[in-house]
Tab-separated table of C-alpha atoms and ligand atoms in Angstrom:
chain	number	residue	atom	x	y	z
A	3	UNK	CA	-12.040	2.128	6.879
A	4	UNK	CA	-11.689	3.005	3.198
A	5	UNK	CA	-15.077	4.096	1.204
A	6	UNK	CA	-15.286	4.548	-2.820
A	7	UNK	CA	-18.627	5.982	-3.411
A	8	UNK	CA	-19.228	6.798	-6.903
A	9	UNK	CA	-15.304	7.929	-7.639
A	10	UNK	CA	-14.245	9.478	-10.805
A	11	UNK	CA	-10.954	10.894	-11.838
A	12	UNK	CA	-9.497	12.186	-15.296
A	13	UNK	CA	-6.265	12.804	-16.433
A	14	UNK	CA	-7.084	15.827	-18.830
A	15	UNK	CA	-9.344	13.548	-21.411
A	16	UNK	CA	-8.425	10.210	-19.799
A	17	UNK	CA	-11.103	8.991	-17.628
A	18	UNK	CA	-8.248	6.426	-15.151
A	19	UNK	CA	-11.147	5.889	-12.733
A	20	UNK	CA	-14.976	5.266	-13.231
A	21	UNK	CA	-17.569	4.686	-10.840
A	22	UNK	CA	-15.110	3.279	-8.353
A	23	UNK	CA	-17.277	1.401	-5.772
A	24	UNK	CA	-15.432	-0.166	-3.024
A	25	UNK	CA	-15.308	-0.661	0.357
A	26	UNK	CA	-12.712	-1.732	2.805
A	27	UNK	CA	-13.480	-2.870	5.914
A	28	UNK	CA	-10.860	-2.525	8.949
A	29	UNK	CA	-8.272	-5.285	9.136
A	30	UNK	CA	-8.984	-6.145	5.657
A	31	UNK	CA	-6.827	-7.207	3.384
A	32	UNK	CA	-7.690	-6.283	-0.152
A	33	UNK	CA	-4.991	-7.221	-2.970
A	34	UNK	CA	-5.750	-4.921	-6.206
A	35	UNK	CA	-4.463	-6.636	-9.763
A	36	UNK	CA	-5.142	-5.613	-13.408
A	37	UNK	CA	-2.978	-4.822	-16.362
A	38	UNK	CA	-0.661	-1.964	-17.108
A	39	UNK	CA	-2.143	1.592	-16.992
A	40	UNK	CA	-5.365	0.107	-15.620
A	41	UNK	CA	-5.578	2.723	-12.736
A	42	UNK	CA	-4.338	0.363	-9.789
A	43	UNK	CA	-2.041	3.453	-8.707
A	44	UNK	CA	-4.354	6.217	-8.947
A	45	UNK	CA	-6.650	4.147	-6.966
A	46	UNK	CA	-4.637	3.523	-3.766
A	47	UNK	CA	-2.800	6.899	-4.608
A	48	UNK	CA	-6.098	9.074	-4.207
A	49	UNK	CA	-6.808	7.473	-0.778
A	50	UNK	CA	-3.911	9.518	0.753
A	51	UNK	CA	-4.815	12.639	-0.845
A	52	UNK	CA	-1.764	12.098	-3.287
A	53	UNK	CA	-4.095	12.272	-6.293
A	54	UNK	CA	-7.629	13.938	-6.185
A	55	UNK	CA	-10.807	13.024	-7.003
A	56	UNK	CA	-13.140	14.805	-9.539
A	57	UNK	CA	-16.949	12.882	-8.272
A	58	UNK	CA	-18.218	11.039	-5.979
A	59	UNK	CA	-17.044	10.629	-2.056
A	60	UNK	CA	-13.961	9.022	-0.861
A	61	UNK	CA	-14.421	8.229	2.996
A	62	UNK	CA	-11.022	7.067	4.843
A	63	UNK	CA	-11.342	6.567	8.456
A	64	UNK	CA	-14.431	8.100	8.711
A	65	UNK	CA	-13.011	11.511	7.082
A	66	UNK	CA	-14.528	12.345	3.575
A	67	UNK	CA	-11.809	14.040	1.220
A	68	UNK	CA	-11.744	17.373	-0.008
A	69	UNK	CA	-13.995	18.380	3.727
A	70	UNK	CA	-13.076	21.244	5.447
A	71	UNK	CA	-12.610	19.593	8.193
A	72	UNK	CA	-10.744	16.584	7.266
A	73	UNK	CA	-6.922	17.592	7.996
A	74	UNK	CA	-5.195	15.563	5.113
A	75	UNK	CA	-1.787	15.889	6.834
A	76	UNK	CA	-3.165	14.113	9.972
A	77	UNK	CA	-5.049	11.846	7.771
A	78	UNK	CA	-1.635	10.804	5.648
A	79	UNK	CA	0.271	10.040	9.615
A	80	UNK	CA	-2.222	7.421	9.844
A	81	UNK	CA	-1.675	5.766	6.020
A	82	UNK	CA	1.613	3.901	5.888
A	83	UNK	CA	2.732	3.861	1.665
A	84	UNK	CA	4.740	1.537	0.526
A	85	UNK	CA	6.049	2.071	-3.271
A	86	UNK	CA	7.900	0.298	-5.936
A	87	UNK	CA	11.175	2.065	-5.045
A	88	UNK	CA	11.741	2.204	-1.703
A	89	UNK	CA	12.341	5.818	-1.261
A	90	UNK	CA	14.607	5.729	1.610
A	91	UNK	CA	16.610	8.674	3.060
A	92	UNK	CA	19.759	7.958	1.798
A	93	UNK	CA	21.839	9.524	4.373
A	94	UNK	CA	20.074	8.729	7.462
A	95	UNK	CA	20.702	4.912	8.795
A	96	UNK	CA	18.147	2.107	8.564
A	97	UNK	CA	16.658	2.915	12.351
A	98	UNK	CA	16.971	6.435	11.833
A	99	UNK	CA	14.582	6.118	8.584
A	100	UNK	CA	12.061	4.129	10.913
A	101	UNK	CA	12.158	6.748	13.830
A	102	UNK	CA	12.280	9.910	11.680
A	103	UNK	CA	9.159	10.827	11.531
A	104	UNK	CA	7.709	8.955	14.860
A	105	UNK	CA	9.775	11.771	16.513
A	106	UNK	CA	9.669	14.393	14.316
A	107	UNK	CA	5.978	14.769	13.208
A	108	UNK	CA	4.134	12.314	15.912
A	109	UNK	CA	6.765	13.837	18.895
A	110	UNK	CA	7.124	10.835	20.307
A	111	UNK	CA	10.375	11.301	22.691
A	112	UNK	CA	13.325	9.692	20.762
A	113	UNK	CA	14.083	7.002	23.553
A	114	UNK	CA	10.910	5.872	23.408
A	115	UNK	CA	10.958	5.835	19.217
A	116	UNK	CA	14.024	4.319	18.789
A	117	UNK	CA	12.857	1.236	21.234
A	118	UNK	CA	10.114	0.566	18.609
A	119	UNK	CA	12.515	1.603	15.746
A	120	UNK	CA	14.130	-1.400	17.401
A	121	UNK	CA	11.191	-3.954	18.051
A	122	UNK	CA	10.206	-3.062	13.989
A	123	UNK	CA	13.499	-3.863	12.124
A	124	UNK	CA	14.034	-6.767	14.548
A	125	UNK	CA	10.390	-7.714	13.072
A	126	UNK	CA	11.369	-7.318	9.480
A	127	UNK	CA	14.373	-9.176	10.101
A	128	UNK	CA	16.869	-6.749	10.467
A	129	UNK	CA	17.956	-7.003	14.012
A	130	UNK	CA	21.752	-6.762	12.658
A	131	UNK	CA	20.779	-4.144	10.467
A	132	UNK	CA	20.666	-0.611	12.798
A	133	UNK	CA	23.318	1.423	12.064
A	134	UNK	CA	23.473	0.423	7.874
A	135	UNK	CA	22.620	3.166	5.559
A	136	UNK	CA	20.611	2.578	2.340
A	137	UNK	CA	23.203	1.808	-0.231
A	138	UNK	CA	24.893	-1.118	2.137
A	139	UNK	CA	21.202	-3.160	1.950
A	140	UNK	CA	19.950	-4.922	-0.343
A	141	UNK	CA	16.743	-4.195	-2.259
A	142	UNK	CA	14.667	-6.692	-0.543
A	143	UNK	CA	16.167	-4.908	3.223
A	144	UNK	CA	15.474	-1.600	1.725
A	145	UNK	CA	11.959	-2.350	1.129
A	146	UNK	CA	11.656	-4.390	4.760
A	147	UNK	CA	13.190	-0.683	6.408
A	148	UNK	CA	10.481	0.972	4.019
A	149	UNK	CA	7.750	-1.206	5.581
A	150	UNK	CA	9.182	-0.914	9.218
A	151	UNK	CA	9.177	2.725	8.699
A	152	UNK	CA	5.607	3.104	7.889
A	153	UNK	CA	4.540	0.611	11.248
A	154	UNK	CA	6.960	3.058	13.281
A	155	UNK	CA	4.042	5.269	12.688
A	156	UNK	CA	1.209	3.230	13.950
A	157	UNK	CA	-0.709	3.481	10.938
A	158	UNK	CA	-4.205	2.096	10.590
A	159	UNK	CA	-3.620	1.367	6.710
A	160	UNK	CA	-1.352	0.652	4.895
A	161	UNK	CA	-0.830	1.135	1.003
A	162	UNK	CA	1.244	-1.135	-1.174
A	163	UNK	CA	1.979	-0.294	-4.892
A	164	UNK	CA	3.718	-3.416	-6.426
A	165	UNK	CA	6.060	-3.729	-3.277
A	166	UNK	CA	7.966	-6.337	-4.687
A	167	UNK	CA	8.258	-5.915	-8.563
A	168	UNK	CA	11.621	-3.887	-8.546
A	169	UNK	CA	13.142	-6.828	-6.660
A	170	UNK	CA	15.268	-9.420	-7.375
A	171	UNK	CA	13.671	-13.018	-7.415
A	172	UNK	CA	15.383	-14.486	-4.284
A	173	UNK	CA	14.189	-10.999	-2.816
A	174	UNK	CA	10.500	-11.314	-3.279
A	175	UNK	CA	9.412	-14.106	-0.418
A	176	UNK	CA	11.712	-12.344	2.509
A	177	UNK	CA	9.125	-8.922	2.035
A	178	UNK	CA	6.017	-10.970	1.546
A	179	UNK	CA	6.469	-12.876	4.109
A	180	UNK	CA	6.952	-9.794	6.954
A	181	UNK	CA	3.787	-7.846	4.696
A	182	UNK	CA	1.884	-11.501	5.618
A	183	UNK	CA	3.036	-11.132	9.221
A	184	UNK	CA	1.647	-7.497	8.713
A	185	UNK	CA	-1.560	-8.656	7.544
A	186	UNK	CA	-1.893	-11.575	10.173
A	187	UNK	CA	-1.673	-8.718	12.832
A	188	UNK	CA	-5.002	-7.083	11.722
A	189	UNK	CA	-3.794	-3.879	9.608
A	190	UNK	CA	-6.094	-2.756	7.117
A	191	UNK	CA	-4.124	-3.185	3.814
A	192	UNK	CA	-4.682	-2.581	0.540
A	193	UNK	CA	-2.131	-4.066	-2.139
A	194	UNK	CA	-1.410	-4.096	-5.523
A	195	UNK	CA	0.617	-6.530	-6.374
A	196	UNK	CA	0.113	-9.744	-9.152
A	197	UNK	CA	1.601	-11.877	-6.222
A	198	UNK	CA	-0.940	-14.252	-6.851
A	199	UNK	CA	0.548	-16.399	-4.075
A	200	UNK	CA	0.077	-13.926	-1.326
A	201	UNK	CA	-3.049	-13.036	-2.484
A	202	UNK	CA	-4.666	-16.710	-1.824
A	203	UNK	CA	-2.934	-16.653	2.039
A	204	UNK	CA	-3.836	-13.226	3.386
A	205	UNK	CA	-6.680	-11.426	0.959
A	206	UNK	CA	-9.799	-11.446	1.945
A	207	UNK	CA	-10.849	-9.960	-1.255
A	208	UNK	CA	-9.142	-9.677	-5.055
A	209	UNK	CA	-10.063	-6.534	-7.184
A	210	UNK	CA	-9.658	-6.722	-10.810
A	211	UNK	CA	-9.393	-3.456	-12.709
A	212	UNK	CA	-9.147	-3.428	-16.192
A	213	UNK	CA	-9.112	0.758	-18.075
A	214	UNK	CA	-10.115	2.255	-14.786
A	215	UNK	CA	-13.148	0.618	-14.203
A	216	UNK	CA	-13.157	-2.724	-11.075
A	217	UNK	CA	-14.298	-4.968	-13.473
A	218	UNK	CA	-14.284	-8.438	-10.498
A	219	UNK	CA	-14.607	-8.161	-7.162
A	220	UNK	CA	-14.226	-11.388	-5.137
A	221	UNK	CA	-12.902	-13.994	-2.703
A	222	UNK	CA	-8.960	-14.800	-4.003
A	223	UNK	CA	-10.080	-18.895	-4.888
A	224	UNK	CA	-13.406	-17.357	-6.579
A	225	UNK	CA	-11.293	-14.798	-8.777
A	226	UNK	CA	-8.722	-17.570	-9.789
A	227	UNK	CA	-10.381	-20.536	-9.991
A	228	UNK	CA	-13.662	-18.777	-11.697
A	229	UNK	CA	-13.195	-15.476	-12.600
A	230	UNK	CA	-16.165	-14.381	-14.865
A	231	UNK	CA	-15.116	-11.936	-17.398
A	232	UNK	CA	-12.982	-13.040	-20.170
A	233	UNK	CA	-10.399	-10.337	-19.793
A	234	UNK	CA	-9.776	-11.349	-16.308
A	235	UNK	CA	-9.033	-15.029	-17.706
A	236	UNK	CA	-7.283	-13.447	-20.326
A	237	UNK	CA	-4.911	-11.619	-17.646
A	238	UNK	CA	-5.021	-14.649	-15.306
A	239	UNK	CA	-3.647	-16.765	-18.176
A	240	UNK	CA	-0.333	-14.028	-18.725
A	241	UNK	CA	0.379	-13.781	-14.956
A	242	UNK	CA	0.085	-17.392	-13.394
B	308	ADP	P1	-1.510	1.201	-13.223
B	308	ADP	O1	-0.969	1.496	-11.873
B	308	ADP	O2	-2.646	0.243	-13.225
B	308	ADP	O3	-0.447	0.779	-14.190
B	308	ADP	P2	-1.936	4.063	-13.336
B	308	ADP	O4	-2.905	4.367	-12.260
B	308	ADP	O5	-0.516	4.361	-13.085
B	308	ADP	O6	-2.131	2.554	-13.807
B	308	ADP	O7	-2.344	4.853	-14.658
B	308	ADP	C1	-3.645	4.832	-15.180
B	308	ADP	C2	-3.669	5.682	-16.433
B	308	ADP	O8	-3.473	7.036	-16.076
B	308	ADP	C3	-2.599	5.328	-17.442
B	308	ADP	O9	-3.123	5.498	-18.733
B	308	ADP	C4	-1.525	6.359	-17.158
B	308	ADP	O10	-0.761	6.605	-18.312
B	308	ADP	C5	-2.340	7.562	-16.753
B	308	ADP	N1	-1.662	8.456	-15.815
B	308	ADP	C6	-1.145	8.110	-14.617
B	308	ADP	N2	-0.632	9.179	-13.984
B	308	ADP	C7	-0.820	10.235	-14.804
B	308	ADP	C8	-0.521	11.623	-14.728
B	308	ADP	N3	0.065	12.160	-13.633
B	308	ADP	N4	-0.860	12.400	-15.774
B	308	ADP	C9	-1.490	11.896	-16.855
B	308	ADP	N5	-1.814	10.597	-16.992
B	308	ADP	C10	-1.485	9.767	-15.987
B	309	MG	MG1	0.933	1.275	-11.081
C-alpha cells in the first residue's frame, strides 16, 4: 500500500530523510517513534504529496509520486491525515466537518453523507455531539470529529502525526481507543505517536528513526523488550 524505495529528501543542506526503505502492507498498522526533529513528519507528510521527495520512488496505492499519471488530488481523497491540532472548520458543526468533503469533493448526495456522518461520530462516541461546533468540544472530541472526518471519506490510509500529544491526560485513552477500533477494522495506518501502549495492541510493526535515517525496524515486543541499537535504548529509557 505504501512503498519507500531508496527515499531522500533535504531541507536546503539538511538531509531529514536517507535511504528510507519501507514498506507497508494493506491493513497494516505501522507506529513510527524517534526523537525530536528525527524526520517522523516529513516521512508520513511526503506520502500525501504534502512534502516532496528529491530520490528514490515513493509508491502509494500502486501510484508512484511525481508520475504523470498519478493524480495527487485523487490520491490525497483516499489518505485520511490526522495532525497534532485538529484543524477543524471552526464554523461548520461537528457532522458538517465529517460530511464536508464526502459531498463536496467525493459528490456523494448529502442524505446519503450525512447518514454516515451519523454512523462515524456515533462510532467515535459522539452520538450527542451533531449539531456542536468546534469551540463547545473538548480537545480529545475535536480530535475524535478529526478522525471521523477522515473515515467519512473512505480512505484506504490513514496518517497520524502525534494524534494525541496536544491533549490533555484524561483525553489521551478516549482517541486511542476509537484509532484501535480503527485499526481492528483493517485500515492501513501509519502512526507516529510514542504511545508505547497502543503500539504493543495494534502495530504490527515499530519504526525507529533517529536524524532521518530508520535506524530499527521490528515487531512492537522485539523493539521494546530488545531493541538493538543503543540510541533506541537510550530513547526507550526517556519515553517509558
Ligand atoms: P520530527 O517530526 O521527527 O520531529 P520533522 O520531520 O518535523 O521531525 O523534522 C525533521 C528535520 O527537518 C528537523 O531538523 C526540522 O527542523 C527540519 N524541517 C522540518 N520541516 C522543515 C521545513 N519546512 N524547512 C526546513 N527544515 C525543516
Ligand atoms: Mg513531528
Amino acid at each position: 500500500m505504501i512503498e519507500f524505495r531508496g527515499v531522500n529528501k533535504w531541507f536546503g543542506p539538511l538531509h531529514v530523510l536517507n535511504d528510507i526503505e519501507l514498506s507497508v502492507q494493506p491493513r497494516e498498522v505501522v507506529v513510527v517513534c524517534g526523537p525530536s526533529g528525527s524526520g517522523k513528519s516529513t516521512l508520513i507528510r511526503c506520502i500525501n504529496g504534502l512534502e516532496q521527495i528529491q530520490k528514490g520512488d515513493l509508491v502509494v496505492d500502486g501510484q508512484r509520486l511525481g508520475d504523470k499519471a498519478t493524480d495527487m488530488t485523487l490520491l490525497r481523497t483516499e489518505i485520511g491525515f490526522v495532525f497534532q491540532s485538529f484543524n477543524l472548520y471552526p464554523h461548520k458543526t461537528a457532522l458538517e466537518n465529517v460530511t464536508l468533503a464526502p459531498i463536496h469533493v467525493r459528490k456523494t448526495p448529502r442524505a446519503q453523507a450525512e447518514e454516515y456522518g451519523r454512523e462515524l461520530l456515533v462510532k467515535v462516541g459522539l452520538g450527542d455531539k451533531f449539531d456542536a461546533y468546534p469551540a463547545q468540544l473538548s480537545g480529545g472530541q475535536q480530535q475524535r470529529v478529526a478522525i471521523a472526518r477522515c473515515l467519512g471519506m473512505r480512505p484506504k490510509i490513514m496518517l497520524f502525526d502525534e494524534p494525541t500529544s496536544a491533549l490533555d491526560p484524561e483525553m489521551i485513552s478516549e482517541v486511542l481507543d476509537v484509532m484501535v477500533s480503527v485499526a481492528e477494522e483493517g485500515m492501513t495506518m501509519m502512526v507516529v505517536t510514542h504511545e508505547m501502549g497502543f503500539a504493543r495492541s495494534v502495530a504490527q510493526r515499530v519504526v525507529f528513526m533517529d536524524r532521518g535515517a530508520i535506524v530499527e525496524s521490528g515487531t512492537p515486543d522485539a523493539f521494546f523488550s530488545n531493541a538493538r541499537t543503543e540510541r533506541a535504548r537510550a530513547f526507550l529509557g526517556k519515553i517509558l
